[in-house]
mmCIF file of C-alpha atoms in Angstrom:
data_model
loop_
_atom_site.group_PDB
_atom_site.id
_atom_site.type_symbol
_atom_site.label_atom_id
_atom_site.label_comp_id
_atom_site.label_asym_id
_atom_site.label_seq_id
_atom_site.Cartn_x
_atom_site.Cartn_y
_atom_site.Cartn_z
ATOM 1 C CA MET A 29 6.505 21.069 31.275
ATOM 2 C CA PRO A 30 7.739 18.603 33.928
ATOM 3 C CA ALA A 31 4.962 16.861 35.819
ATOM 4 C CA THR A 32 6.187 18.292 39.112
ATOM 5 C CA SER A 33 6.046 21.911 37.911
ATOM 6 C CA LEU A 34 2.355 21.983 38.827
ATOM 7 C CA ASP A 35 2.947 20.593 42.301
ATOM 8 C CA PRO A 36 1.863 20.779 45.015
ATOM 9 C CA VAL A 37 -1.584 19.448 44.252
ATOM 10 C CA LEU A 38 -4.392 20.379 46.648
ATOM 11 C CA ILE A 39 -7.450 18.123 46.472
ATOM 12 C CA THR A 40 -10.695 18.764 48.330
ATOM 13 C CA GLY A 41 -13.092 16.033 49.446
ATOM 14 C CA CYS A 42 -10.649 13.136 49.852
ATOM 15 C CA SER A 43 -12.417 11.116 52.539
ATOM 16 C CA SER A 44 -13.806 8.698 49.943
ATOM 17 C CA GLY A 45 -14.655 8.164 46.295
ATOM 18 C CA ILE A 46 -13.045 10.173 43.534
ATOM 19 C CA GLY A 47 -11.021 12.443 45.812
ATOM 20 C CA LYS A 48 -9.501 9.556 47.712
ATOM 21 C CA ALA A 49 -8.683 7.609 44.551
ATOM 22 C CA ALA A 50 -7.159 10.680 42.889
ATOM 23 C CA ALA A 51 -4.983 11.541 45.891
ATOM 24 C CA ASP A 52 -3.704 7.985 46.119
ATOM 25 C CA LEU A 53 -2.915 7.773 42.398
ATOM 26 C CA LEU A 54 -1.149 11.151 42.276
ATOM 27 C CA VAL A 55 1.008 10.226 45.266
ATOM 28 C CA LYS A 56 1.983 6.985 43.554
ATOM 29 C CA ALA A 57 2.862 8.985 40.430
ATOM 30 C CA GLY A 58 5.345 11.039 42.468
ATOM 31 C CA HIS A 59 3.363 14.214 43.073
ATOM 32 C CA THR A 60 3.325 16.255 46.250
ATOM 33 C CA VAL A 61 -0.318 15.909 47.285
ATOM 34 C CA TYR A 62 -2.271 17.649 50.002
ATOM 35 C CA ALA A 63 -5.327 15.471 50.636
ATOM 36 C CA THR A 64 -8.068 17.196 52.588
ATOM 37 C CA ALA A 65 -11.437 16.487 54.166
ATOM 38 C CA ARG A 66 -13.670 17.938 56.837
ATOM 39 C CA ARG A 67 -12.639 15.093 59.152
ATOM 40 C CA PRO A 68 -8.906 14.464 58.755
ATOM 41 C CA GLU A 69 -9.161 11.159 60.626
ATOM 42 C CA THR A 70 -10.718 9.742 57.434
ATOM 43 C CA LEU A 71 -7.417 10.357 55.628
ATOM 44 C CA ALA A 72 -5.179 8.049 57.668
ATOM 45 C CA ASP A 73 -4.585 5.588 54.826
ATOM 46 C CA LEU A 74 -3.701 8.413 52.418
ATOM 47 C CA GLU A 75 -1.232 9.807 54.935
ATOM 48 C CA GLU A 76 0.331 6.376 55.252
ATOM 49 C CA ALA A 77 0.599 6.234 51.454
ATOM 50 C CA GLY A 78 2.538 9.500 51.429
ATOM 51 C CA ALA A 79 -0.023 12.258 51.082
ATOM 52 C CA ARG A 80 0.109 15.304 53.311
ATOM 53 C CA VAL A 81 -3.259 15.499 55.005
ATOM 54 C CA MET A 82 -5.151 18.319 56.674
ATOM 55 C CA ALA A 83 -8.626 19.398 57.629
ATOM 56 C CA LEU A 84 -10.492 21.479 55.075
ATOM 57 C CA ASP A 85 -14.165 22.415 55.110
ATOM 58 C CA VAL A 86 -15.129 24.253 51.924
ATOM 59 C CA THR A 87 -18.056 25.892 53.707
ATOM 60 C CA SER A 88 -15.739 27.526 56.278
ATOM 61 C CA GLU A 89 -13.798 30.652 55.336
ATOM 62 C CA GLY A 90 -11.297 30.140 58.131
ATOM 63 C CA SER A 91 -10.677 26.522 57.186
ATOM 64 C CA MET A 92 -10.132 27.346 53.519
ATOM 65 C CA ASN A 93 -7.787 30.227 54.299
ATOM 66 C CA ALA A 94 -5.743 28.137 56.712
ATOM 67 C CA ALA A 95 -5.281 25.323 54.202
ATOM 68 C CA VAL A 96 -4.129 27.580 51.369
ATOM 69 C CA GLN A 97 -1.877 29.614 53.658
ATOM 70 C CA ARG A 98 -0.155 26.475 54.931
ATOM 71 C CA ILE A 99 0.655 25.325 51.407
ATOM 72 C CA GLU A 100 1.819 28.772 50.339
ATOM 73 C CA THR A 101 4.059 28.980 53.403
ATOM 74 C CA GLU A 102 5.620 25.616 52.587
ATOM 75 C CA HIS A 103 5.761 25.884 48.769
ATOM 76 C CA GLY A 104 5.095 29.477 47.737
ATOM 77 C CA ARG A 105 1.838 28.679 45.956
ATOM 78 C CA VAL A 106 -0.638 25.931 45.167
ATOM 79 C CA GLY A 107 0.431 24.382 41.881
ATOM 80 C CA THR A 108 -2.806 22.566 41.081
ATOM 81 C CA LEU A 109 -6.182 22.829 42.770
ATOM 82 C CA VAL A 110 -8.581 19.923 42.294
ATOM 83 C CA ASN A 111 -12.026 21.114 43.360
ATOM 84 C CA ASN A 112 -13.631 17.767 44.097
ATOM 85 C CA ALA A 113 -15.726 18.275 47.247
ATOM 86 C CA GLY A 114 -19.433 17.971 46.505
ATOM 87 C CA TYR A 115 -22.575 15.923 46.978
ATOM 88 C CA GLY A 116 -26.143 15.567 45.696
ATOM 89 C CA GLU A 117 -29.364 16.747 47.305
ATOM 90 C CA TYR A 118 -32.248 15.269 45.347
ATOM 91 C CA GLY A 119 -35.958 16.029 45.156
ATOM 92 C CA THR A 120 -38.468 17.645 42.844
ATOM 93 C CA VAL A 121 -38.287 21.375 42.233
ATOM 94 C CA GLU A 122 -41.614 21.912 43.998
ATOM 95 C CA GLU A 123 -41.025 19.782 47.073
ATOM 96 C CA ALA A 124 -37.285 19.954 47.766
ATOM 97 C CA ASP A 125 -36.177 21.513 51.053
ATOM 98 C CA LEU A 126 -34.572 24.769 49.954
ATOM 99 C CA ASP A 127 -32.486 25.040 53.117
ATOM 100 C CA LYS A 128 -30.826 21.756 52.168
ATOM 101 C CA VAL A 129 -30.475 22.997 48.597
ATOM 102 C CA ARG A 130 -28.715 26.160 49.819
ATOM 103 C CA THR A 131 -26.321 24.036 51.863
ATOM 104 C CA MET A 132 -25.536 21.958 48.786
ATOM 105 C CA PHE A 133 -24.818 25.117 46.784
ATOM 106 C CA GLU A 134 -22.444 26.272 49.534
ATOM 107 C CA THR A 135 -20.354 23.140 49.030
ATOM 108 C CA ASN A 136 -20.701 22.443 45.317
ATOM 109 C CA VAL A 137 -20.549 26.008 43.996
ATOM 110 C CA PHE A 138 -19.494 28.639 46.511
ATOM 111 C CA GLY A 139 -16.883 26.442 48.179
ATOM 112 C CA LEU A 140 -15.367 25.700 44.776
ATOM 113 C CA ALA A 141 -15.473 29.384 43.852
ATOM 114 C CA ARG A 142 -13.862 30.553 47.094
ATOM 115 C CA MET A 143 -11.084 27.941 46.931
ATOM 116 C CA THR A 144 -10.385 29.165 43.417
ATOM 117 C CA GLN A 145 -10.230 32.782 44.576
ATOM 118 C CA LEU A 146 -7.786 31.885 47.333
ATOM 119 C CA VAL A 147 -5.258 30.034 45.159
ATOM 120 C CA LEU A 148 -5.281 32.355 42.140
ATOM 121 C CA PRO A 149 -3.059 35.167 43.499
ATOM 122 C CA GLY A 150 -0.238 32.706 44.185
ATOM 123 C CA MET A 151 -0.654 31.084 40.787
ATOM 124 C CA ARG A 152 -0.564 34.470 39.061
ATOM 125 C CA ARG A 153 2.623 35.441 40.892
ATOM 126 C CA ALA A 154 4.226 32.181 39.806
ATOM 127 C CA GLY A 155 3.051 32.618 36.214
ATOM 128 C CA ARG A 156 1.586 29.115 36.093
ATOM 129 C CA GLY A 157 -1.028 26.919 37.704
ATOM 130 C CA ARG A 158 -3.907 24.611 37.012
ATOM 131 C CA ILE A 159 -7.451 24.410 38.360
ATOM 132 C CA ILE A 160 -9.333 21.166 37.812
ATOM 133 C CA ASN A 161 -13.027 21.318 38.606
ATOM 134 C CA ILE A 162 -14.878 18.046 39.085
ATOM 135 C CA SER A 163 -18.258 18.511 37.476
ATOM 136 C CA SER A 164 -20.441 15.708 36.109
ATOM 137 C CA MET A 165 -22.242 14.643 32.997
ATOM 138 C CA GLY A 166 -25.052 16.221 35.037
ATOM 139 C CA GLY A 167 -23.496 19.583 34.246
ATOM 140 C CA ARG A 168 -24.390 19.059 30.605
ATOM 141 C CA ILE A 169 -27.745 17.253 30.900
ATOM 142 C CA THR A 170 -30.644 17.330 33.363
ATOM 143 C CA PHE A 171 -32.941 14.648 34.722
ATOM 144 C CA PRO A 172 -36.090 15.149 36.818
ATOM 145 C CA VAL A 173 -35.756 14.888 40.611
ATOM 146 C CA GLY A 174 -32.156 16.100 40.312
ATOM 147 C CA GLY A 175 -32.796 19.647 39.123
ATOM 148 C CA TYR A 176 -31.078 21.425 42.000
ATOM 149 C CA TYR A 177 -28.054 19.112 41.948
ATOM 150 C CA HIS A 178 -27.788 19.574 38.187
ATOM 151 C CA ALA A 179 -28.005 23.338 38.736
ATOM 152 C CA THR A 180 -24.873 23.221 40.899
ATOM 153 C CA LYS A 181 -22.973 21.346 38.217
ATOM 154 C CA HIS A 182 -24.232 23.622 35.441
ATOM 155 C CA ALA A 183 -22.911 26.481 37.590
ATOM 156 C CA VAL A 184 -19.514 24.784 37.837
ATOM 157 C CA GLU A 185 -19.431 24.514 34.050
ATOM 158 C CA ALA A 186 -20.252 28.204 33.593
ATOM 159 C CA ILE A 187 -17.754 29.365 36.212
ATOM 160 C CA SER A 188 -15.063 27.208 34.631
ATOM 161 C CA ASP A 189 -15.708 28.570 31.151
ATOM 162 C CA ALA A 190 -15.548 32.185 32.318
ATOM 163 C CA LEU A 191 -12.478 31.535 34.470
ATOM 164 C CA ARG A 192 -10.599 29.813 31.649
ATOM 165 C CA SER A 193 -10.684 32.976 29.554
ATOM 166 C CA GLU A 194 -9.960 35.250 32.504
ATOM 167 C CA VAL A 195 -6.755 33.521 33.635
ATOM 168 C CA ARG A 196 -5.326 32.134 30.397
ATOM 169 C CA GLY A 197 -3.008 35.128 30.081
ATOM 170 C CA PHE A 198 -1.455 34.370 33.474
ATOM 171 C CA GLY A 199 -0.333 30.881 32.451
ATOM 172 C CA ILE A 200 -3.157 29.175 34.353
ATOM 173 C CA ASP A 201 -5.168 26.311 32.847
ATOM 174 C CA VAL A 202 -8.764 25.523 33.795
ATOM 175 C CA VAL A 203 -9.997 21.981 33.243
ATOM 176 C CA VAL A 204 -13.414 20.407 33.795
ATOM 177 C CA VAL A 205 -13.718 16.679 34.485
ATOM 178 C CA GLU A 206 -17.208 15.330 33.818
ATOM 179 C CA PRO A 207 -17.671 11.797 35.174
ATOM 180 C CA GLY A 208 -20.612 9.677 34.139
ATOM 181 C CA ILE A 209 -22.136 7.262 36.637
ATOM 182 C CA THR A 210 -19.382 6.522 39.148
ATOM 183 C CA ARG A 211 -19.616 4.022 42.001
ATOM 184 C CA THR A 212 -18.545 6.151 44.954
ATOM 185 C CA GLY A 213 -21.438 5.833 47.405
ATOM 186 C CA PHE A 214 -23.178 8.727 45.627
ATOM 187 C CA GLU A 215 -26.129 6.433 44.967
ATOM 188 C CA ASP A 216 -26.676 6.052 48.715
ATOM 189 C CA THR A 217 -26.631 9.838 49.124
ATOM 190 C CA VAL A 218 -29.228 10.210 46.394
ATOM 191 C CA HIS A 219 -31.503 7.608 47.954
ATOM 192 C CA ALA A 220 -31.120 9.142 51.413
ATOM 193 C CA SER A 221 -31.983 12.650 50.234
ATOM 194 C CA VAL A 222 -35.011 11.351 48.318
ATOM 195 C CA ALA A 223 -36.163 9.163 51.226
ATOM 196 C CA ASN A 224 -35.996 12.102 53.616
ATOM 197 C CA GLY A 225 -37.644 14.555 51.253
ATOM 198 C CA ALA A 226 -41.245 15.645 50.946
ATOM 199 C CA GLY A 227 -41.683 13.583 47.782
ATOM 200 C CA ALA A 228 -41.275 10.404 49.783
ATOM 201 C CA GLU A 229 -44.741 10.833 51.256
ATOM 202 C CA PRO A 230 -47.259 8.385 49.718
ATOM 203 C CA ASP A 231 -49.691 11.206 48.972
ATOM 204 C CA SER A 232 -47.123 13.278 47.116
ATOM 205 C CA PRO A 233 -48.211 14.088 43.551
ATOM 206 C CA TYR A 234 -44.690 13.066 42.545
ATOM 207 C CA ALA A 235 -44.604 9.730 44.391
ATOM 208 C CA THR A 236 -44.576 7.677 41.180
ATOM 209 C CA LEU A 237 -41.861 9.864 39.660
ATOM 210 C CA ILE A 238 -39.753 9.575 42.821
ATOM 211 C CA ALA A 239 -40.091 5.776 42.794
ATOM 212 C CA GLN A 240 -39.049 5.694 39.136
ATOM 213 C CA ASN A 241 -36.000 7.820 39.960
ATOM 214 C CA VAL A 242 -34.938 5.411 42.709
ATOM 215 C CA GLN A 243 -35.319 2.458 40.340
ATOM 216 C CA ASN A 244 -33.388 4.154 37.527
ATOM 217 C CA THR A 245 -30.609 5.209 39.870
ATOM 218 C CA SER A 246 -30.188 1.728 41.302
ATOM 219 C CA SER A 247 -30.168 0.052 37.899
ATOM 220 C CA GLY A 248 -27.681 2.565 36.516
ATOM 221 C CA TYR A 249 -25.177 2.160 39.326
ATOM 222 C CA SER A 250 -25.447 -1.627 39.277
ATOM 223 C CA ASN A 251 -24.895 -1.893 35.520
ATOM 224 C CA PRO A 252 -21.189 -2.516 34.760
ATOM 225 C CA LEU A 253 -21.711 -1.243 31.226
ATOM 226 C CA LEU A 254 -22.863 2.150 32.518
ATOM 227 C CA ALA A 255 -21.010 2.717 35.797
ATOM 228 C CA VAL A 256 -17.278 2.928 36.475
ATOM 229 C CA GLY A 257 -15.242 2.971 39.659
ATOM 230 C CA PRO A 258 -13.505 6.049 41.081
ATOM 231 C CA ASP A 259 -10.118 4.776 39.888
ATOM 232 C CA SER A 260 -11.204 5.454 36.319
ATOM 233 C CA VAL A 261 -11.910 9.097 37.143
ATOM 234 C CA ALA A 262 -8.659 9.318 39.119
ATOM 235 C CA ARG A 263 -6.685 8.295 36.033
ATOM 236 C CA THR A 264 -8.298 11.114 34.088
ATOM 237 C CA ILE A 265 -7.448 13.607 36.839
ATOM 238 C CA LEU A 266 -3.823 12.426 36.718
ATOM 239 C CA LYS A 267 -3.843 12.961 32.958
ATOM 240 C CA ALA A 268 -5.265 16.466 33.439
ATOM 241 C CA VAL A 269 -2.585 17.281 36.008
ATOM 242 C CA GLU A 270 0.333 16.033 33.904
ATOM 243 C CA ALA A 271 -0.670 17.052 30.371
ATOM 244 C CA ASP A 272 1.394 19.843 28.804
ATOM 245 C CA ARG A 273 -1.771 21.122 27.144
ATOM 246 C CA PRO A 274 -4.770 19.611 28.926
ATOM 247 C CA LYS A 275 -8.175 19.431 27.327
ATOM 248 C CA THR A 276 -10.701 21.956 28.550
ATOM 249 C CA ARG A 277 -13.110 19.076 29.269
ATOM 250 C CA TYR A 278 -12.825 15.363 29.934
ATOM 251 C CA LEU A 279 -16.218 13.646 29.595
ATOM 252 C CA LEU A 280 -16.017 10.098 30.928
ATOM 253 C CA THR A 281 -17.758 6.864 29.906
ATOM 254 C CA PRO A 282 -19.338 6.006 26.550
ATOM 255 C CA ALA A 283 -22.825 6.211 28.095
ATOM 256 C CA ALA A 284 -22.242 9.758 29.310
ATOM 257 C CA LYS A 285 -20.908 10.787 25.909
ATOM 258 C CA ALA A 286 -23.981 9.311 24.213
ATOM 259 C CA LEU A 287 -26.362 11.134 26.565
ATOM 260 C CA VAL A 288 -24.612 14.478 26.149
ATOM 261 C CA ALA A 289 -24.588 14.018 22.366
ATOM 262 C CA ALA A 290 -28.305 13.239 22.387
ATOM 263 C CA ARG A 291 -29.007 16.356 24.419
ATOM 264 C CA THR A 292 -26.774 18.591 22.319
ATOM 265 C CA LEU A 293 -27.663 17.330 18.870
ATOM 266 C CA GLY A 294 -31.248 16.289 19.446
ATOM 267 C CA GLY A 295 -32.504 19.444 21.095
ATOM 268 C CA ASP A 296 -35.345 19.761 23.578
ATOM 269 C CA ARG A 297 -37.911 17.573 21.833
ATOM 270 C CA VAL A 298 -35.597 14.581 21.462
ATOM 271 C CA TRP A 299 -34.297 14.945 25.011
ATOM 272 C CA ASP A 300 -37.773 15.315 26.497
ATOM 273 C CA ALA A 301 -38.872 12.184 24.642
ATOM 274 C CA LEU A 302 -35.918 10.218 26.048
ATOM 275 C CA VAL A 303 -36.613 11.430 29.567
ATOM 276 C CA LYS A 304 -40.302 10.625 29.214
ATOM 277 C CA GLN A 305 -39.432 7.025 28.376
ATOM 278 C CA GLN A 306 -37.332 6.692 31.523
ATOM 279 C CA PHE A 307 -39.607 8.585 33.910
ATOM 280 C CA LYS A 308 -43.186 7.544 33.321
ATOM 281 C CA HIS A 309 -45.696 9.033 35.742
#
């Protein structure tokens, strides 16, 4: 299958990080790329590089419809959808602001699901297509203080698994990319959500746990042996776009693979013991 047969590529969440790096790399590889973000002014450098840019808010039905309709008008269908838009809202299960959690689910889960619904009819008519969902190692494991964020990524994993079987007969591939710790500014988002949450109060029963989470997050992102840059994830997305027979999952970084293996093979007792060592409170 020629690499261009799955063009055009529509990528959500391209203002920074993984989405931006992936759009830039795919353009350089010769793909027709539609790079999108809520604020299209953040995409000026991608447009200069050759990407076609447009506004797309995955929490807005009108915005999502308009983006897909434009591509279908110009190309007949979306060849590849990269569902990348997402962010983390952190806090303990007891104290997290559920309104903020619902908003996160709208982006990370329901936005991804609706974008998928919108592109599938065109892909089915064409008899081919590819959907690449950006999950996380956090879709396979769970740490305290991130339960609701992990829940969104576990949902992405489940949706992807069901979808893969549902659309295989139409010539459509479903791929999950599971980055480990990636330096994209995500750390700042985590710290901001924790700092603004109820657990940040000194009298919170989880104050020690929250402080440990902040310390672990900072040390993880600053460790070059654990964290990678967005370009590393972008290269995997390019591979998933161009492969004749892509893997169903791409789990990135040796550390992430070790953690997922520990969770899968060790079971609850081993995992709980590992978590207890990292989060003492």
